[in-house]
Structures are given as structure tokens and as C-alpha cells.
Amino acid sequence: MSTESPATRDRILDTAERLFGQQGFSCTSLRQITDEAGVNLASVNYHFGSKEELYKGVLIRRLRPINEERIKLLTQAEQLADEQPVPIRSILETFIRPLLRHATAGSAGGIAFLRLISRDLTDPQPFMTAEMVREIDPLIERYTKVLTKTLPGIPLAELFWRMQFTVGGILYAAAHQRDFERISCGLCRGDDLEGCLRRLIDFCTAGLEAPLSDFAGRLATQSGSDAGPVHP
Amino acid sequence: MSTESPATRDRILDTAERLFGQQGFSCTSLRQITDEAGVNLASVNYHFGSKEELYKGVLIRRLRPINEERIKLLTQAEQLADEQPVPIRSILETFIRPLLRHATAGSAGGIAFLRLISRDLTDPQPFMTAEMVREIDPLIERYTKVLTKTLPGIPLAELFWRMQFTVGGILYAAAHQRDFERISCGLCRGDDLEGCLRRLIDFCTAGLEAPLSDFAGRLATQSGSDAGPVHP
DNA sequence: GATCACTTAAAACAAACGTTTGAATGCATT
DNA sequence: AATGCATTCAAACGTTTGTTTTAAGTGATC
């Protein structure tokens, strides 16, 4: 059983990943996928059952190894820290690097996957959320715990917010990396993975360990330009 | 001319905003919009010409006043600073507050609009990008200039990246504000606009003015836990 | 009261969608 | 050579989609 005819199945997965990433789930038709993959229309339903199951397959195929590597790296970092708090930079790197690495390695659909995962988290497909929560919830728990230890001064609620901002920045950057080149008039290279990683870590580290502001009415009106720490 | 029968047109706009925000452009059918709005199906094409034009109308209706207010507040902040650099916190507030304010004021579709704009920037509709670029490009230019003056130590390319991270964090937070309550087990309130604004500003301020890291090979391998500034 | 522009109404249009069907194909095992 | 099984294929299914058409209604102006 399952000797060797994954050619069709894999071609479908690769093509679907690319097209779902470029156009989204509902804007991509099975006919377009099968045409570009060079396979028969019915083979999707044969191998995956439905379009939605195909979508799940595409997402899980990449997401699971990414999250497994995150946990692995985080565990390593904790062991290396030896009961001491793990530096934020290390925590962030265990979170971001597997995403960027897996997504850009392997078949050409990698960069498309970044858009896909970004899209699905920004705008979840109803039939996907259950699967997604099951995949991500353990991660949230682990990262919350290790971050709490590293940032004991930040209240938990505050930390949750900042983790969300972090994820938002990461996803947006990952999905639009290629576009930055146009927006910045060539200043930002679209394929500079290490550069993107470093900048994300710089930015999010500062954001996560930012001092709590005393917000005594400063934001109450639209004046909002008095006080506040200014860079030197 | 144009005496008073905006009832149908406006009901379409409001309902479309809500449904586009909840389900996205392609998952929302005209029939669903017209049914829930209590108007005839053909009236959409009569008033707007096509589904795509309706979408543009929904987006522009909110986005234009938001961006006008951003420019207005930014100009005020510059005048108040009087040739001095405008504090980052003020810059950020001129950018974020109009979005959150307009989006949650007025008709109930406000919160849906946040999801809508977030979705369209994360995952642009092809027919919309031209309109969007025209709407946003002047903003990028203005904010780039004022940020460059406030953060002279940050290279322009670095600044572009950080602006993207900022936008990503803002959009993600705006779109998921309501979900945070569930994720954080009630710790984060979904309707706390001022709180969200303050936290966003705290986070992004720190990120924007973060010191440049010396990245001498630190990120080359997956070890990645040596060196790096740790919080005190 | 007739004329006009504007708006709504119901019905039909062709096109595209995801899915299903049943026959044809290839290939290992009997 | 014949059987059994997994896979591929072309064709068709019933819906739903955005859009168009044609007719009916509405209210101000002459």
C-alpha cells in the first residue's frame, strides 16, 4: 500500500499552496489548481475529499513542522539558560526563524505560504479555526510562560497585548516582504531573510520590554504632544 | 437633483460594510447584502455599477476622512513642536487614533470596518490596489519625513522596515481586538479603545526608537542565545 | 393631468463553482 | 492470463454567482 504515486497529490498541494497564497481560498477555484498542476479536476476530491480539506492539508503540512521546531528551539534555549530567564531576543528567534526558514525553503511556494498563513490568521476561514486553535494553543501557553519569567515587570494582560502586536508585525512583514522593495523604492530588499529576522527581533524586543507608560490623561484629547520620553 | 432618497444607497453601504468586514469580499454575495438590507438585488448595480465599485465605496467612505484627520493632526503636532522634532508618541497617536475613532464611531459597522481595512491591506483585492495606493501614498511620504526628523539615528531603510512592523501590529490588533478577550481568558477587554491605543503606542514607540543591534553572526545559527542585551 | 427623470421590482441571463458519477487505465498479485 | 485495487479521466450534475433586462411605481414640473 502507498507504494509510489504521490506525484499527483504533491503537485496538487504545491500548486494549491501557491495559488491559495496568491489569491486566497475563495478566489482560487479547483479548476485553476488542477489546470496549473496538470492533473484532472476530480483528483482533488479523490485525494482530499473536498476543497476545504485540501486547504487544511496545505496549511498543516507546513505549520506542523514549523511549530515543532519552535518548541524544540525554545526548549534548547531554556536548557541553555539554565534556570535563568531566557533572553527575549532568543525567545523571539525561536519563534520567528522556523517560520521564515520553512516557508522559504523547499519548493517555490514558500513565500506564498507566508502570505497564506498571514491571511488565515488575519482573516480566518471558519472551517479552519478549530484546526488552527488546536495547532497554536499549546504554543501560546509555552511562550506566555517563558515570557512571563523573562519579563516579570510586565503585567500578564499587558504581555498578552504585546504578544499580539508582535505576531501582527511578524505576519505583516512576512506577507509583504516582497512588496517592501517597491514601497521603499528599492531600499528594502525583498529576499533578505536574515535582515528581516534581525530587524523584526530588534523591533519586537524593544516593544516587548518597553517601560509601562504613565498615561495620566495624556491620550485623552487630540493635543497629545506634551511630555512623553523623547529619544536623546 | 439628489433630493432625498439615500435610504437605499446608505442601507446598502452599511450592510455591505458589515458583511464585507465579517466575511470578506468574495465570500459575501450581493444577494446576502440586499436581503439583509431589505432592498432589491438590482439596486446595487443601479447605485454602484458593480460589486467591486460597491466595495470601493465602502472602503473609501471611511478611509478618506480617517486619512484627512491624520494629516490634520500631524500638521497640528508639527506646529506645536515648532521646528523641533515631533515626539514619536505624538506621531503614532496622529496615525492610530483617527483609525480607531472613526472605525468605532457612527453606525455599528465600525468594528467591522477595522477587520475590513486590515484584511484589505493584508490581502489586497486586485481591483482595489490602485485606489488604495493613491489614498495611502501621500501618507507614507508625510510620515516618513516627520519620522526621519525625529529619529535621525535610524537609517532610512531601517525606518521603512519598522514602519511596516508598526502598521502590521496596528492592523492585527485592530482586527482582532475582540478576539483577545477569548485568547487571554478575559484578561484583555475587547472594547477598551483607550487602553488599546496606549499599549500600541507604548509598544511601537519602543520598537521604532530601538537601538540598532550589532548582528555579528549572532543570528547565523540556531544557537542564538549568546550575548544580546537582556533587560535588567 | 401629462411628461419627465429617477428609483424600485421581479425575472431571467450566461458563466463559474464544487462535487459526483461511471468508465477507462495501469500494475501488482494470484 | 486473469483478478483485484488504486488511480485517472471526461462528462455531467445541481447551485450559486454577478449582471442585465424589462416593467412598474414615484413625485416634481410644466
XYZ file of C-alpha atoms (C1' of nucleotides) in Angstrom:
524
model
C 0.000 0.000 0.000
C 1.030 3.572 -0.660
C 3.833 2.469 -2.906
C 4.599 5.486 -5.013
C 2.183 7.728 -6.804
C 2.402 10.868 -4.760
C 3.154 12.816 -7.896
C -0.425 13.943 -8.363
C -1.117 14.526 -4.712
C 2.025 16.559 -4.225
C 1.559 18.556 -7.385
C -1.882 19.487 -6.128
C -0.518 20.505 -2.746
C 2.265 22.627 -4.213
C 0.056 24.348 -6.730
C -2.710 24.900 -4.207
C -0.249 26.411 -1.770
C 0.946 28.847 -4.370
C -2.497 29.839 -5.573
C -4.139 29.964 -2.155
C -1.256 32.143 -1.063
C -1.524 34.468 -4.006
C -5.298 34.721 -4.284
C -6.857 33.381 -1.130
C -9.102 30.414 -0.569
C -12.335 31.526 -2.117
C -10.751 33.316 -5.068
C -8.960 30.178 -6.123
C -11.013 27.583 -7.964
C -10.264 23.907 -8.078
C -10.192 24.140 -11.847
C -7.405 26.671 -11.733
C -5.419 24.478 -9.371
C -5.850 21.326 -11.393
C -5.176 23.102 -14.684
C -1.913 24.612 -13.488
C -0.915 21.403 -11.761
C -1.659 19.431 -14.892
C -3.932 16.963 -13.172
C -7.547 16.016 -13.511
C -10.222 18.042 -11.783
C -11.711 15.100 -9.911
C -8.372 14.110 -8.434
C -8.681 16.790 -5.778
C -11.848 15.289 -4.394
C -10.358 11.844 -4.745
C -7.204 12.616 -2.769
C -8.520 15.179 -0.309
C -12.278 14.791 -0.197
C -13.115 18.426 -0.611
C -11.655 21.833 -1.297
C -11.700 22.682 2.381
C -9.778 19.552 3.300
C -7.217 20.437 0.654
C -6.828 23.840 2.272
C -6.290 22.254 5.664
C -3.734 19.927 4.152
C -1.790 22.779 2.633
C -1.671 24.707 5.881
C -0.937 21.843 8.231
C 1.794 20.428 6.012
C 3.975 23.454 6.706
C 2.623 24.666 10.008
C 3.171 21.491 11.996
C 6.926 21.168 11.391
C 7.305 24.890 11.978
C 5.623 24.705 15.372
C 7.510 21.559 16.305
C 10.778 23.293 15.555
C 9.678 26.297 17.593
C 9.081 24.131 20.633
C 12.375 22.341 20.089
C 14.374 25.553 19.838
C 12.581 27.072 22.797
C 13.362 24.019 24.902
C 17.010 24.231 23.880
C 17.108 27.902 24.779
C 15.618 27.165 28.184
C 18.163 24.453 28.873
C 20.946 26.769 27.782
C 19.667 29.475 30.101
C 19.791 27.010 32.978
C 17.003 28.242 35.261
C 17.836 31.855 34.388
C 15.296 33.783 32.319
C 15.719 33.220 28.579
C 16.715 36.476 26.824
C 13.892 37.993 24.820
C 15.968 38.014 21.683
C 16.389 34.273 21.958
C 12.714 33.719 22.599
C 11.790 35.766 19.586
C 14.289 33.998 17.415
C 12.887 30.587 18.303
C 9.514 31.888 17.243
C 10.360 33.706 14.041
C 13.209 31.773 12.484
C 11.379 28.482 11.903
C 8.593 30.376 10.179
C 10.864 32.219 7.802
C 13.089 29.200 7.241
C 10.475 26.590 6.469
C 8.443 28.997 4.480
C 11.245 29.946 2.142
C 12.931 26.598 1.892
C 11.864 23.743 -0.302
C 9.505 24.248 -3.158
C 8.976 27.678 -4.608
C 5.643 28.030 -2.869
C 7.372 29.027 0.348
C 6.916 32.730 0.048
C 3.321 32.076 -0.912
C 2.868 30.154 2.296
C 3.879 33.204 4.292
C 1.068 35.126 2.686
C -1.251 32.211 3.227
C -0.622 31.847 6.916
C -0.720 35.592 7.373
C -4.018 35.744 5.590
C -5.526 32.908 7.512
C -4.595 34.412 10.865
C -5.759 37.865 9.873
C -8.900 36.548 8.303
C -9.593 33.004 9.441
C -11.576 30.585 7.352
C -14.453 29.402 9.537
C -13.862 25.746 8.803
C -10.174 26.136 9.652
C -10.267 27.823 13.042
C -10.751 24.674 15.084
C -7.731 23.029 13.499
C -5.782 26.240 13.885
C -6.566 26.714 17.563
C -5.563 23.139 18.281
C -2.281 23.770 16.491
C -1.481 27.093 18.113
C -2.874 26.973 21.619
C -0.025 24.919 23.118
C 2.363 27.425 21.604
C 0.649 30.371 23.235
C 0.853 28.641 26.589
C 4.565 27.843 26.305
C 5.551 31.292 25.094
C 3.404 33.021 27.667
C 5.144 31.111 30.427
C 8.683 31.757 29.266
C 7.964 35.406 28.535
C 6.433 35.899 31.959
C 9.638 34.648 33.518
C 11.826 36.882 31.370
C 9.650 39.966 31.813
C 8.437 39.803 35.408
C 7.771 43.541 35.412
C 5.109 43.364 32.727
C 1.598 42.519 33.900
C 0.110 39.495 32.201
C -2.621 41.429 30.411
C -0.039 43.840 29.086
C 2.055 40.921 27.938
C -0.843 39.435 26.006
C -1.365 42.659 24.133
C 2.305 42.929 23.285
C 2.424 39.361 22.069
C -0.424 40.182 19.732
C 1.367 43.252 18.411
C 4.423 41.097 17.907
C 2.545 38.477 15.957
C 0.890 41.170 13.883
C 4.210 42.757 12.982
C 5.717 39.407 12.122
C 2.837 38.293 9.939
C 2.544 41.576 8.122
C 6.251 41.714 7.468
C 6.377 38.110 6.364
C 3.491 38.513 3.980
C 4.633 41.787 2.450
C 8.361 41.295 2.416
C 8.331 41.321 -1.352
C 6.263 44.476 -1.575
C 8.557 46.489 0.657
C 11.015 46.733 -2.170
C 8.509 48.721 -4.199
C 7.224 50.835 -1.327
C 10.697 51.764 -0.164
C 11.852 52.471 -3.706
C 14.369 49.661 -3.584
C 15.747 50.489 -0.156
C 14.455 47.281 1.385
C 15.421 44.053 -0.296
C 12.625 41.553 -0.586
C 14.734 38.452 -0.243
C 16.890 39.444 2.710
C 15.769 36.881 5.204
C 18.448 37.370 7.811
C 17.979 41.103 7.616
C 14.250 40.785 8.064
C 14.758 38.459 11.005
C 17.218 40.754 12.735
C 15.029 43.802 12.244
C 11.948 42.015 13.494
C 13.827 40.912 16.594
C 15.204 44.389 17.208
C 11.767 45.908 16.893
C 9.798 43.372 18.885
C 12.378 43.059 21.632
C 12.160 46.759 22.278
C 8.386 46.649 22.120
C 8.049 43.708 24.489
C 10.330 45.136 27.159
C 9.129 48.712 26.777
C 8.564 50.555 30.049
C 4.970 50.960 31.096
C 3.878 54.488 30.387
C 2.106 56.623 32.934
C -0.892 57.543 30.886
C -2.375 60.207 33.098
C -4.814 61.666 30.654
C -2.145 62.277 28.099
C -4.161 60.495 25.462
C -7.465 61.996 26.430
C -7.552 64.696 23.768
C -6.072 65.192 20.366
C -3.411 67.526 21.698
C -1.310 64.614 22.833
C 2.094 66.127 22.278
C 3.203 67.082 25.747
C 5.537 65.039 27.840
C 6.467 61.532 26.852
C 10.030 60.303 26.587
C 11.798 61.595 23.513
C 14.865 59.928 22.166
C 18.080 61.784 23.011
C -31.319 66.643 -8.156
C -30.221 64.338 -5.351
C -33.094 65.446 -3.180
C -33.505 62.684 -0.669
C -33.616 59.002 -1.296
C -30.318 57.931 0.140
C -32.136 55.387 2.246
C -31.487 52.510 -0.132
C -27.974 53.550 -1.044
C -26.942 54.018 2.567
C -28.553 50.830 3.743
C -26.563 49.009 1.098
C -23.347 50.685 2.195
C -23.879 49.930 5.865
C -24.861 46.344 5.318
C -22.064 45.767 2.835
C -19.543 47.184 5.275
C -20.690 44.842 7.970
C -20.754 41.758 5.772
C -17.551 42.512 3.875
C -15.898 43.038 7.225
C -17.207 39.815 8.676
C -16.805 37.541 5.667
C -14.585 39.231 3.126
C -15.323 40.415 -0.366
C -15.647 37.181 -2.256
C -17.472 35.312 0.479
C -20.204 37.905 0.579
C -22.818 37.716 -2.148
C -24.891 40.611 -3.371
C -27.995 38.651 -2.538
C -26.963 38.376 1.083
C -26.331 42.100 1.224
C -29.594 43.073 -0.404
C -31.576 40.582 1.627
C -30.228 41.809 4.951
C -30.525 45.413 3.849
C -34.090 44.854 2.761
C -33.571 46.243 -0.724
C -33.856 44.837 -4.190
C -30.987 42.896 -5.678
C -30.678 45.070 -8.757
C -30.382 48.249 -6.731
C -26.716 47.538 -6.054
C -25.867 47.623 -9.710
C -28.099 50.621 -10.167
C -26.455 52.698 -7.449
C -22.892 51.455 -7.655
C -22.491 49.849 -11.054
C -20.891 46.660 -9.833
C -19.945 44.696 -6.755
C -16.371 45.916 -6.999
C -17.435 49.543 -7.106
C -19.582 48.946 -4.051
C -16.532 47.577 -2.272
C -14.512 50.635 -3.200
C -17.321 52.840 -1.980
C -17.424 51.101 1.378
C -13.692 51.422 1.900
C -13.233 54.962 0.674
C -16.190 56.270 2.648
C -14.358 55.620 5.900
C -10.751 55.721 4.818
C -10.754 59.206 3.324
C -11.922 61.060 6.448
C -9.559 58.968 8.540
C -6.560 59.910 6.435
C -7.620 63.550 6.277
C -7.778 63.642 10.051
C -4.374 62.003 10.272
C -2.832 64.709 8.127
C -4.618 67.394 10.105
C -3.432 66.064 13.462
C 0.082 65.566 12.175
C 0.206 69.137 10.933
C -1.021 70.357 14.305
C 1.627 68.313 16.064
C 4.331 69.758 13.822
C 3.192 73.300 14.508
C 3.125 72.588 18.203
C 6.651 71.206 18.066
C 7.783 74.416 16.431
C 10.718 73.277 14.288
C 11.719 70.747 16.942
C 11.281 67.039 16.134
C 7.776 65.794 16.889
C 7.826 63.169 19.659
C 7.253 59.664 18.393
C 4.346 59.147 20.717
C 2.605 62.102 19.153
C 3.324 60.905 15.641
C 1.938 57.499 16.436
C -1.126 58.942 18.052
C -1.961 61.031 14.990
C -1.775 57.846 12.984
C -3.655 55.429 15.182
C -6.318 57.474 16.902
C -8.273 58.512 13.812
C -8.436 54.904 12.713
C -9.793 53.618 15.986
C -12.088 56.595 16.458
C -13.758 56.673 13.058
C -13.965 52.941 12.904
C -15.820 52.585 16.165
C -17.940 55.696 15.944
C -21.141 56.039 13.977
C -23.033 53.065 12.743
C -22.439 49.678 14.237
C -20.361 48.609 11.265
C -17.335 50.361 12.724
C -15.679 47.370 14.260
C -16.365 45.510 11.033
C -14.548 48.199 9.137
C -11.418 47.580 11.183
C -11.446 43.991 10.061
C -12.190 45.109 6.535
C -9.297 47.523 6.225
C -6.985 45.095 7.957
C -7.992 42.392 5.577
C -7.615 44.545 2.515
C -4.117 45.639 3.475
C -3.048 42.145 4.425
C -4.665 40.643 1.398
C -5.415 43.315 -1.190
C -8.146 42.932 -3.743
C -6.504 43.339 -7.138
C -9.059 45.837 -8.360
C -8.637 47.895 -5.212
C -4.871 48.368 -5.021
C -4.691 51.319 -7.388
C -7.274 53.236 -5.392
C -5.564 52.203 -2.182
C -2.105 53.300 -3.259
C -3.457 56.669 -4.338
C -5.075 57.036 -0.940
C -2.101 55.953 1.132
C 0.997 57.054 -0.745
C 0.851 60.711 0.369
C 0.545 59.456 3.921
C 3.664 57.336 3.660
C 5.591 60.310 2.364
C 4.459 62.613 5.148
C 5.097 60.150 7.937
C 8.448 59.128 6.528
C 9.573 62.737 6.548
C 8.479 63.532 10.074
C 9.837 60.257 11.427
C 13.190 60.836 9.754
C 13.458 64.130 11.563
C 12.521 62.641 14.914
C 14.765 59.587 14.534
C 17.887 60.876 12.779
C 19.909 57.951 14.083
C 17.876 55.339 12.229
C 18.856 54.697 8.595
C 16.042 55.187 6.139
C 15.863 51.537 5.121
C 15.674 50.529 8.767
C 12.931 53.067 9.283
C 10.872 51.640 6.443
C 11.022 48.203 7.959
C 9.993 49.485 11.344
C 7.108 51.410 9.883
C 5.893 48.204 8.308
C 6.148 46.351 11.606
C 4.205 49.164 13.196
C 1.442 49.048 10.640
C 1.284 45.286 10.965
C 0.918 45.460 14.710
C -1.744 48.122 14.461
C -3.804 46.318 11.867
C -3.602 42.977 13.598
C -4.568 44.483 16.909
C -7.388 46.476 15.376
C -8.822 43.496 13.591
C -8.568 41.075 16.492
C -9.308 43.336 19.388
C -12.483 41.429 20.071
C -10.767 38.044 19.965
C -8.121 38.961 22.503
C -10.684 38.637 25.227
C -11.046 34.952 24.446
C -7.362 34.254 23.905
C -6.328 35.978 27.097
C -9.129 34.304 29.055
C -10.778 37.608 29.779
C -7.628 39.470 30.746
C -7.826 41.796 27.752
C -11.044 43.705 27.265
C -12.231 43.861 23.691
C -13.815 47.267 23.867
C -11.077 49.169 25.659
C -10.147 51.630 22.955
C -8.005 53.965 25.003
C -6.194 51.036 26.524
C -5.526 49.536 23.131
C -4.284 52.879 21.855
C -1.928 53.431 24.770
C -0.499 49.928 24.541
C 0.005 50.194 20.824
C 1.831 53.476 21.278
C 3.979 52.079 24.078
C 4.938 49.092 22.008
C 5.556 50.833 18.696
C 7.384 53.761 20.236
C 9.888 51.409 21.789
C 10.175 49.462 18.567
C 10.688 52.499 16.380
C 13.408 54.027 18.530
C 15.095 50.736 19.388
C 18.886 50.793 19.240
C 20.440 49.176 16.209
C 21.802 45.791 17.149
C 25.274 44.681 16.227
C 24.389 41.492 14.462
C 27.857 39.967 14.125
C 26.867 36.442 13.254
C 24.686 36.136 16.274
C 21.794 35.034 14.112
C 23.795 32.775 11.874
C 22.935 29.516 13.614
C 20.101 28.192 15.673
C 22.056 28.557 18.894
C 21.229 32.216 19.072
C 21.219 32.633 22.796
C 24.578 34.202 23.461
C 25.080 37.889 24.035
C 22.373 40.383 23.266
C 21.105 42.953 25.695
C 18.921 41.481 28.366
C 16.533 43.531 30.369
C 17.874 44.479 33.791
C -53.374 65.957 -15.744
C -49.446 64.802 -18.788
C -44.438 64.497 -19.091
C -40.280 63.610 -17.380
C -36.269 61.710 -14.687
C -35.401 58.822 -11.026
C -35.948 54.736 -8.429
C -37.582 50.048 -7.301
C -39.389 45.472 -8.623
C -39.404 40.696 -10.494
C -37.488 37.669 -13.647
C -34.166 35.801 -16.484
C -29.230 35.511 -18.224
C -24.845 33.157 -19.047
C -20.926 31.784 -16.573
C -18.425 29.559 -12.965
C -18.457 26.922 -8.975
C -17.639 22.291 -6.018
C -18.926 17.803 -6.396
C -20.333 13.235 -8.242
C -20.574 9.597 -11.488
C -19.094 5.631 -14.184
C -15.996 4.051 -17.352
C -11.012 3.536 -18.609
C -6.247 2.789 -17.249
C -2.143 0.897 -15.070
C 0.029 -2.501 -12.282
C 0.791 -5.740 -8.830
C -0.705 -10.315 -7.193
C -2.990 -14.709 -7.904
C -3.887 -14.906 -18.437
C -6.968 -13.277 -15.027
C -8.265 -10.904 -10.885
C -8.293 -7.002 -7.677
C -7.184 -2.462 -6.390
C -5.835 2.210 -6.673
C -5.776 5.904 -9.660
C -7.041 8.858 -13.602
C -10.195 10.615 -16.852
C -14.139 13.006 -19.362
C -18.633 14.350 -18.678
C -22.380 15.887 -16.351
C -24.933 17.404 -12.030
C -27.366 20.972 -9.406
C -26.271 25.574 -7.266
C -24.906 29.925 -6.872
C -22.777 33.828 -8.686
C -22.834 38.953 -10.738
C -25.220 41.194 -14.077
C -28.888 42.618 -17.352
C -33.460 43.387 -18.898
C -37.999 44.935 -18.867
C -41.823 46.685 -16.494
C -43.952 49.139 -12.651
C -44.024 52.701 -9.381
C -42.958 57.679 -7.545
C -43.028 62.594 -7.287
C -41.885 67.057 -9.006
C -42.510 70.360 -13.039
C -44.889 72.325 -16.850
